[in-house]
CSV table of C-alpha atoms in Angstrom, one decimal:
chain,number,residue,atom,x,y,z
A,1,MET,CA,131.3,-43.5,-112.0
A,2,ALA,CA,128.3,-41.6,-113.2
A,3,PRO,CA,129.1,-39.2,-116.1
A,4,PRO,CA,128.9,-35.4,-115.3
A,5,ALA,CA,125.8,-33.5,-116.0
A,6,ALA,CA,125.2,-32.8,-119.7
A,7,LEU,CA,126.7,-29.6,-121.1
A,8,HIS,CA,124.9,-27.7,-123.9
A,9,HIS,CA,126.7,-27.2,-127.2
A,10,ARG,CA,128.3,-23.8,-127.7
A,11,THR,CA,126.2,-22.0,-125.2
A,12,PRO,CA,127.0,-20.3,-121.9
A,13,LEU,CA,125.4,-23.3,-120.1
A,14,LEU,CA,128.6,-25.3,-121.1
A,15,LEU,CA,130.4,-23.3,-118.4
A,16,PRO,CA,130.0,-22.6,-114.7
A,17,ARG,CA,127.9,-19.5,-114.6
A,18,ARG,CA,129.9,-17.3,-112.2
A,19,THR,CA,130.8,-13.7,-111.9
A,20,VAL,CA,133.3,-12.1,-109.5
A,21,ALA,CA,131.6,-10.3,-106.7
A,22,LEU,CA,133.0,-6.8,-107.1
A,23,GLY,CA,131.6,-3.3,-107.5
A,24,ALA,CA,131.0,-1.5,-110.7
A,25,THR,CA,133.3,1.5,-110.1
A,26,ALA,CA,136.7,1.9,-111.7
A,27,THR,CA,138.4,1.5,-108.4
A,28,ALA,CA,136.6,-1.8,-107.7
A,29,ARG,CA,137.5,-3.1,-111.2
A,30,ALA,CA,141.1,-2.4,-110.5
A,31,ALA,CA,140.9,-4.2,-107.2
A,32,ARG,CA,139.3,-7.2,-109.0
A,33,ALA,CA,142.1,-7.4,-111.5
A,34,ALA,CA,144.6,-7.5,-108.6
A,35,SER,CA,142.7,-10.0,-106.5
A,36,LEU,CA,144.2,-13.4,-106.1
A,37,ALA,CA,141.1,-15.1,-104.7
A,38,VAL,CA,137.5,-14.2,-105.1
A,39,ARG,CA,134.2,-15.7,-104.3
A,40,ALA,CA,132.1,-17.1,-107.2
A,41,GLN,CA,128.5,-16.2,-107.4
A,42,PRO,CA,125.7,-17.4,-109.7
A,43,ASP,CA,125.2,-15.4,-112.9
A,44,THR,CA,121.5,-15.0,-113.8
A,45,THR,CA,122.0,-12.4,-116.5
A,46,ALA,CA,122.1,-14.8,-119.4
A,47,ALA,CA,118.8,-16.4,-118.3
A,48,ALA,CA,117.1,-13.0,-117.9
A,49,VAL,CA,118.2,-11.7,-121.3
A,50,SER,CA,117.9,-14.7,-123.6
A,51,THR,CA,114.5,-15.3,-125.2
A,52,THR,CA,115.6,-17.7,-127.9
A,53,ALA,CA,115.6,-21.5,-127.8
A,54,PRO,CA,118.9,-23.2,-127.1
A,55,GLU,CA,120.9,-24.3,-130.1
A,56,PRO,CA,120.2,-28.0,-130.9
A,57,THR,CA,122.9,-30.4,-129.8
A,58,PRO,CA,124.6,-32.0,-132.8
A,59,GLU,CA,124.7,-35.7,-133.1
A,60,PHE,CA,128.1,-37.2,-132.4
A,61,LYS,CA,129.1,-40.7,-133.6
A,62,PRO,CA,132.3,-42.7,-133.7
A,63,PRO,CA,134.2,-42.6,-137.1
A,64,PRO,CA,132.9,-45.1,-139.7
A,65,GLY,CA,134.2,-48.5,-139.1
A,66,PHE,CA,135.6,-47.5,-135.7
A,67,LYS,CA,136.7,-50.3,-133.4
A,68,ALA,CA,138.4,-49.7,-130.0
A,69,PRO,CA,141.9,-51.1,-130.0
A,70,GLU,CA,143.1,-53.8,-127.5
A,71,PRO,CA,145.3,-52.3,-124.8
A,72,LYS,CA,149.0,-53.1,-125.2
A,73,ARG,CA,151.2,-52.1,-122.3
A,74,PHE,CA,154.2,-49.9,-123.0
A,75,GLU,CA,153.9,-50.2,-126.8
A,76,VAL,CA,155.0,-47.3,-128.9
A,77,LYS,CA,153.1,-47.2,-132.2
A,78,SER,CA,154.9,-46.7,-135.5
A,79,GLY,CA,155.7,-43.1,-136.0
A,80,GLN,CA,155.1,-42.2,-132.4
A,81,LEU,CA,158.6,-42.7,-131.0
A,82,GLY,CA,159.8,-39.1,-131.5
A,83,SER,CA,156.6,-37.7,-129.9
A,84,VAL,CA,156.9,-40.0,-126.9
A,85,LEU,CA,160.6,-39.1,-126.4
A,86,GLY,CA,159.8,-35.4,-126.6
A,87,ALA,CA,157.0,-35.7,-124.1
A,88,SER,CA,159.3,-37.7,-121.8
A,89,LEU,CA,161.7,-34.8,-121.5
A,90,ALA,CA,159.7,-33.4,-118.6
A,91,ILE,CA,160.4,-36.4,-116.3
A,92,PRO,CA,164.1,-35.7,-115.7
A,93,LEU,CA,163.7,-31.9,-115.8
A,94,ARG,CA,161.0,-32.0,-113.2
A,95,LEU,CA,162.6,-34.8,-111.2
A,96,GLY,CA,159.5,-37.0,-111.5
A,97,THR,CA,157.0,-34.4,-110.2
A,98,GLY,CA,153.7,-35.4,-111.7
A,99,VAL,CA,154.5,-39.1,-111.5
A,100,PHE,CA,153.7,-39.8,-107.9
A,101,VAL,CA,151.0,-38.9,-105.4
A,102,LEU,CA,151.5,-37.3,-102.0
A,103,GLY,CA,153.5,-39.5,-99.6
A,104,TYR,CA,154.2,-42.2,-102.2
A,105,SER,CA,156.1,-45.1,-100.7
A,106,PRO,CA,156.9,-48.3,-102.7
A,107,SER,CA,158.3,-51.6,-101.3
A,108,LEU,CA,159.2,-54.9,-103.0
A,109,VAL,CA,157.3,-57.8,-101.6
A,110,SER,CA,156.6,-61.5,-102.4
A,111,ALA,CA,153.9,-61.9,-105.1
A,112,SER,CA,151.9,-64.0,-102.6
A,113,GLU,CA,151.5,-60.9,-100.3
A,114,ILE,CA,149.3,-59.1,-102.8
A,115,PRO,CA,146.1,-60.9,-104.0
A,116,SER,CA,145.6,-61.3,-107.7
A,117,ASP,CA,142.5,-59.1,-107.6
A,118,GLN,CA,144.6,-56.1,-106.5
A,119,TYR,CA,146.6,-53.8,-108.8
A,120,ALA,CA,150.4,-54.1,-108.5
A,121,LEU,CA,153.5,-54.0,-110.7
A,122,GLU,CA,155.0,-57.4,-111.1
A,123,PHE,CA,158.7,-58.3,-111.4
A,124,GLY,CA,158.9,-62.1,-111.7
A,125,ALA,CA,158.2,-63.6,-108.3
A,126,TRP,CA,157.9,-60.1,-106.7
A,127,LYS,CA,155.4,-57.3,-106.7
A,128,VAL,CA,155.6,-53.6,-105.8
A,129,LYS,CA,153.5,-52.6,-102.9
A,130,GLU,CA,152.6,-48.9,-103.2
A,131,GLU,CA,151.3,-46.7,-100.4
A,132,SER,CA,150.6,-43.0,-100.1
A,133,LYS,CA,149.0,-40.4,-97.8
A,134,ILE,CA,146.1,-39.6,-100.1
A,135,GLY,CA,143.7,-41.6,-98.0
A,136,GLN,CA,144.3,-39.1,-95.1
A,137,CYS,CA,143.4,-36.1,-97.2
A,138,LYS,CA,140.1,-34.3,-97.7
A,139,ARG,CA,138.4,-35.1,-101.0
A,140,PRO,CA,136.4,-32.5,-102.9
A,141,GLU,CA,132.7,-33.5,-103.5
A,142,LYS,CA,132.7,-31.8,-106.9
A,143,PRO,CA,135.5,-31.7,-109.5
A,144,ILE,CA,137.6,-28.6,-109.3
A,145,GLU,CA,137.4,-26.5,-112.5
A,146,ILE,CA,140.6,-25.2,-114.2
A,147,TYR,CA,141.0,-23.1,-117.3
A,148,GLU,CA,144.4,-23.6,-118.9
A,149,PHE,CA,146.3,-25.0,-121.8
A,150,GLU,CA,149.0,-27.6,-122.2
A,151,GLY,CA,151.9,-25.6,-123.4
A,152,CYS,CA,151.9,-23.1,-120.5
A,153,PRO,CA,154.6,-23.8,-117.9
A,154,PHE,CA,152.6,-22.1,-115.2
A,155,CYS,CA,149.6,-24.3,-116.1
A,156,ARG,CA,151.9,-27.3,-115.9
A,157,LYS,CA,152.9,-26.5,-112.3
A,158,VAL,CA,149.2,-26.6,-111.3
A,159,ARG,CA,148.6,-29.9,-113.2
A,160,GLU,CA,151.5,-31.4,-111.3
A,161,MET,CA,149.9,-30.4,-108.0
A,162,VAL,CA,146.6,-31.9,-109.2
A,163,THR,CA,148.6,-35.2,-109.8
A,164,VAL,CA,150.3,-35.0,-106.4
A,165,LEU,CA,146.9,-34.6,-104.7
A,166,ASP,CA,145.2,-37.2,-106.8
A,167,LEU,CA,142.3,-34.8,-107.6
A,168,ASP,CA,139.5,-35.1,-110.2
A,169,VAL,CA,139.5,-31.9,-112.3
A,170,LEU,CA,137.2,-30.6,-115.0
A,171,PHE,CA,139.5,-28.9,-117.4
A,172,TYR,CA,138.3,-26.2,-119.8
A,173,PRO,CA,141.0,-25.9,-122.5
A,174,CYS,CA,142.1,-22.4,-123.4
A,175,PRO,CA,144.3,-22.7,-126.5
A,176,LYS,CA,145.4,-19.5,-128.3
A,177,LYS,CA,142.6,-18.2,-130.4
A,178,GLY,CA,140.2,-20.6,-128.7
A,179,PRO,CA,136.7,-19.0,-129.1
A,180,THR,CA,134.9,-20.5,-126.1
A,181,PHE,CA,136.8,-20.6,-122.9
A,182,ARG,CA,139.4,-17.8,-123.1
A,183,PRO,CA,136.6,-15.1,-123.3
A,184,LYS,CA,134.9,-16.8,-120.4
A,185,VAL,CA,137.9,-16.4,-118.2
A,186,LEU,CA,138.0,-12.7,-119.0
A,187,GLU,CA,134.3,-12.5,-118.1
A,188,MET,CA,134.6,-14.4,-114.8
A,189,GLY,CA,137.9,-13.0,-113.5
A,190,GLY,CA,138.6,-9.8,-115.4
A,191,LYS,CA,141.9,-11.0,-117.0
A,192,LYS,CA,142.9,-13.3,-119.8
A,193,GLN,CA,145.5,-15.0,-117.6
A,194,PHE,CA,146.1,-18.7,-117.1
A,195,PRO,CA,145.7,-20.9,-115.2
A,196,TYR,CA,142.4,-19.8,-113.6
A,197,MET,CA,140.8,-22.1,-111.0
A,198,VAL,CA,137.3,-22.3,-109.7
A,199,ASP,CA,136.5,-24.5,-106.8
A,200,PRO,CA,132.7,-25.1,-106.7
A,201,ASN,CA,133.1,-26.8,-103.3
A,202,THR,CA,134.2,-23.6,-101.6
A,203,GLY,CA,133.2,-20.8,-104.0
A,204,VAL,CA,136.9,-19.8,-104.3
A,205,ALA,CA,138.2,-18.6,-107.7
A,206,MET,CA,141.8,-17.4,-108.4
A,207,TYR,CA,144.6,-16.7,-110.8
A,208,GLU,CA,148.4,-17.2,-110.1
A,209,SER,CA,149.8,-20.7,-110.3
A,210,ASP,CA,151.7,-20.5,-107.0
A,211,ASP,CA,148.6,-19.3,-105.1
A,212,ILE,CA,146.5,-22.1,-106.7
A,213,ILE,CA,149.1,-24.6,-105.7
A,214,LYS,CA,149.1,-23.4,-102.1
A,215,TYR,CA,145.3,-23.3,-101.9
A,216,LEU,CA,145.1,-26.9,-103.2
A,217,ALA,CA,147.8,-28.1,-100.8
A,218,ASP,CA,146.0,-26.5,-97.8
A,219,THR,CA,142.5,-27.5,-98.8
A,220,TYR,CA,143.0,-31.0,-100.2
A,221,GLY,CA,146.4,-32.0,-99.0
A,222,ASP,CA,148.5,-31.8,-95.8
A,223,GLY,CA,149.6,-28.3,-96.4
A,224,THR,CA,153.0,-29.2,-97.9
A,225,VAL,CA,154.1,-28.3,-101.4
A,226,PRO,CA,156.6,-30.6,-103.2
A,227,ILE,CA,160.1,-29.2,-103.5
A,228,MET,CA,160.0,-28.9,-107.2
A,229,LEU,CA,156.9,-26.7,-107.0
A,230,SER,CA,158.3,-24.4,-104.3
A,231,LEU,CA,161.6,-23.2,-105.9
A,232,GLY,CA,160.2,-20.0,-107.3
A,233,LEU,CA,162.0,-18.9,-110.5
A,234,LEU,CA,163.8,-22.3,-110.8
A,235,THR,CA,160.4,-24.1,-110.8
A,236,ALA,CA,159.1,-21.8,-113.6
A,237,ILE,CA,162.3,-22.3,-115.7
A,238,THR,CA,162.3,-26.1,-115.4
A,239,ALA,CA,158.6,-26.2,-116.1
A,240,GLY,CA,159.2,-24.1,-119.2
A,241,LEU,CA,162.1,-26.3,-120.4
A,242,ALA,CA,159.9,-29.3,-119.9
A,243,THR,CA,157.7,-28.0,-122.8
A,244,LEU,CA,160.6,-27.9,-125.3
A,245,GLY,CA,160.3,-31.5,-126.3
A,246,ARG,CA,156.8,-30.7,-127.6
A,247,ILE,CA,157.2,-27.1,-128.3
A,248,GLY,CA,154.1,-25.5,-129.9
A,249,LYS,CA,151.9,-28.5,-129.2
A,250,GLY,CA,148.9,-28.1,-127.0
A,251,ASN,CA,148.9,-24.3,-127.6
A,252,SER,CA,146.9,-23.3,-130.6
A,253,TYR,CA,143.2,-23.9,-131.4
A,254,ILE,CA,142.1,-26.4,-134.1
A,255,ALA,CA,138.5,-25.7,-135.3
A,256,SER,CA,136.2,-28.2,-133.6
A,257,LYS,CA,132.7,-29.2,-132.6
A,258,VAL,CA,132.3,-29.0,-128.8
A,259,PRO,CA,130.3,-31.9,-127.5
A,260,PRO,CA,127.5,-31.6,-124.9
A,261,GLN,CA,129.3,-33.6,-122.3
A,262,PRO,CA,133.0,-33.5,-121.2
A,263,ILE,CA,135.1,-36.5,-122.2
A,264,GLU,CA,136.4,-38.5,-119.2
A,265,ILE,CA,140.0,-39.4,-119.1
A,266,TRP,CA,142.1,-41.4,-116.7
A,267,ALA,CA,145.6,-39.9,-116.9
A,268,TYR,CA,148.4,-38.2,-115.0
A,269,GLU,CA,150.8,-35.4,-115.7
A,270,GLY,CA,154.0,-37.3,-115.7
A,271,SER,CA,153.0,-39.8,-118.4
A,272,PRO,CA,154.3,-39.0,-121.9
A,273,PHE,CA,151.5,-41.0,-123.5
A,274,CYS,CA,148.9,-39.1,-121.4
A,275,LYS,CA,150.5,-35.8,-122.4
A,276,LEU,CA,150.1,-36.5,-126.1
A,277,VAL,CA,146.4,-37.1,-125.7
A,278,ARG,CA,146.0,-34.0,-123.5
A,279,GLU,CA,147.6,-31.9,-126.3
A,280,THR,CA,144.9,-33.0,-128.7
A,281,LEU,CA,142.1,-32.4,-126.1
A,282,VAL,CA,143.4,-28.8,-125.6
A,283,GLU,CA,143.9,-28.0,-129.3
A,284,LEU,CA,140.4,-29.2,-130.1
A,285,GLU,CA,139.1,-27.2,-127.1
A,286,LEU,CA,137.4,-30.3,-125.7
A,287,PRO,CA,136.3,-30.0,-122.0
A,288,HIS,CA,137.5,-33.1,-120.2
A,289,LEU,CA,137.1,-34.6,-116.7
A,290,LEU,CA,140.5,-35.8,-115.6
A,291,HIS,CA,140.6,-38.7,-113.1
A,292,SER,CA,144.2,-38.3,-112.0
A,293,CYS,CA,145.8,-41.7,-111.4
A,294,ALA,CA,149.6,-41.4,-110.8
A,295,ARG,CA,151.7,-43.9,-109.0
A,296,GLY,CA,150.2,-44.5,-105.5
A,297,SER,CA,146.7,-43.4,-106.5
A,298,PRO,CA,143.9,-45.5,-105.1
A,299,LYS,CA,142.1,-44.9,-108.4
A,300,ARG,CA,144.4,-47.5,-109.9
A,301,GLN,CA,142.8,-50.2,-107.8
A,302,GLU,CA,139.4,-48.9,-108.6
A,303,PHE,CA,140.2,-49.0,-112.3
A,304,PHE,CA,141.8,-52.4,-112.0
A,305,LYS,CA,138.6,-53.8,-110.4
A,306,LYS,CA,136.5,-52.3,-113.2
A,307,LYS,CA,138.6,-53.3,-116.2
A,308,GLY,CA,140.8,-56.1,-115.0
A,309,LEU,CA,144.0,-54.1,-115.8
A,310,PHE,CA,145.4,-50.7,-115.4
A,311,GLN,CA,146.7,-48.6,-118.3
A,312,ALA,CA,146.7,-44.9,-118.9
A,313,PRO,CA,145.6,-43.0,-120.8
A,314,TYR,CA,142.0,-44.3,-121.1
A,315,ILE,CA,139.0,-42.4,-122.2
A,316,GLU,CA,135.2,-42.7,-121.9
A,317,ASP,CA,133.3,-40.5,-124.2
A,318,PRO,CA,129.6,-40.2,-123.1
A,319,ASN,CA,128.8,-38.3,-126.3
A,320,THR,CA,129.5,-41.4,-128.5
A,321,GLY,CA,129.7,-44.3,-126.0
A,322,VAL,CA,133.3,-45.0,-127.0
A,323,GLN,CA,135.6,-46.4,-124.4
A,324,MET,CA,139.2,-46.9,-125.3
A,325,PHE,CA,142.9,-47.3,-124.4
A,326,GLU,CA,146.0,-46.5,-126.5
A,327,SER,CA,147.2,-42.9,-126.9
A,328,ALA,CA,147.8,-42.9,-130.7
A,329,GLU,CA,144.4,-44.3,-131.4
A,330,ILE,CA,142.7,-42.0,-128.9
A,331,ILE,CA,144.3,-39.0,-130.7
A,332,ASP,CA,143.1,-40.3,-134.1
A,333,TYR,CA,139.6,-40.8,-132.7
A,334,LEU,CA,139.3,-37.4,-131.2
A,335,LYS,CA,140.4,-35.7,-134.4
A,336,ALA,CA,138.1,-37.8,-136.5
A,337,THR,CA,135.1,-37.2,-134.2
A,338,TYR,CA,135.5,-33.5,-133.2
A,339,ALA,CA,137.8,-31.6,-135.6
A,340,LEU,CA,135.8,-29.7,-138.2
A,341,TYR,CA,138.4,-30.6,-140.8
A,342,PRO,CA,139.6,-34.1,-139.6
A,343,SER,CA,142.0,-34.6,-142.6
A,344,SER,CA,144.0,-31.5,-141.8
């Protein structure tokens, strides 16, 4: 997959340049704040005003002596067990929402029924054949853009729907006190409220998790919303409880250097190992292009064909050329490469 277009360091060009199409009067501004869905329009103001040269892009390199680790399936690194268990709390509380794609259907078949060049879970002489309805759904040509942060239960709901629909999403992390993307959301939509979604394929932008979920289901699914995302207050409560195992993580900003291009990550919401990496991406305010790949995702076969195995999380960093598996090592790499004070 070709990497996304380069993003400029710490300048407005890092973000989609959009403004909400609303009038300048006080009445119109109030209407804008109440609006759930608005049309995105190009913003040419910055280009017209700016007369200075863009800030030079810093050079990013892997840490000294860096070597990508060998992938080891289901291995929990020393000292990581408590974190993995805490991140796993969401699975029973959310009844597996965020683990499977739309219409997921597994069946146990003889190993001979699935060729060795196709991805499948193996159990001795048996393999799990996994099917879904994703192939019947419309796919966005450009990644959907979502501004959010890991510790927010309303953001979690939207991320679960992203998993269900197997979407590619460009995430702009908005941790508390984050200097880059929180102000941008206020500029674009009129409120510092999360999650905030922009769909460059349709021009639609909106707040409110339930409205985003319904929009995604209607536009890129079959119109149905999973039961655990349609229970109103109960959904919000269980999504909030799901954060308790990692309370405070993925919420607050850690001073960082924003790279010119987003990091690509293959992950999905229900995986505790993926969650730990996402926390670090959010805290460091690192834009990342998520290739969602839950159970039943056709991306698993694409990845298997490319790498000869499937394991998540996996990242490709176009800023340094690093490609790597293993959540604990990915976290160490991200902090060493992008945190302003890596030893903290």
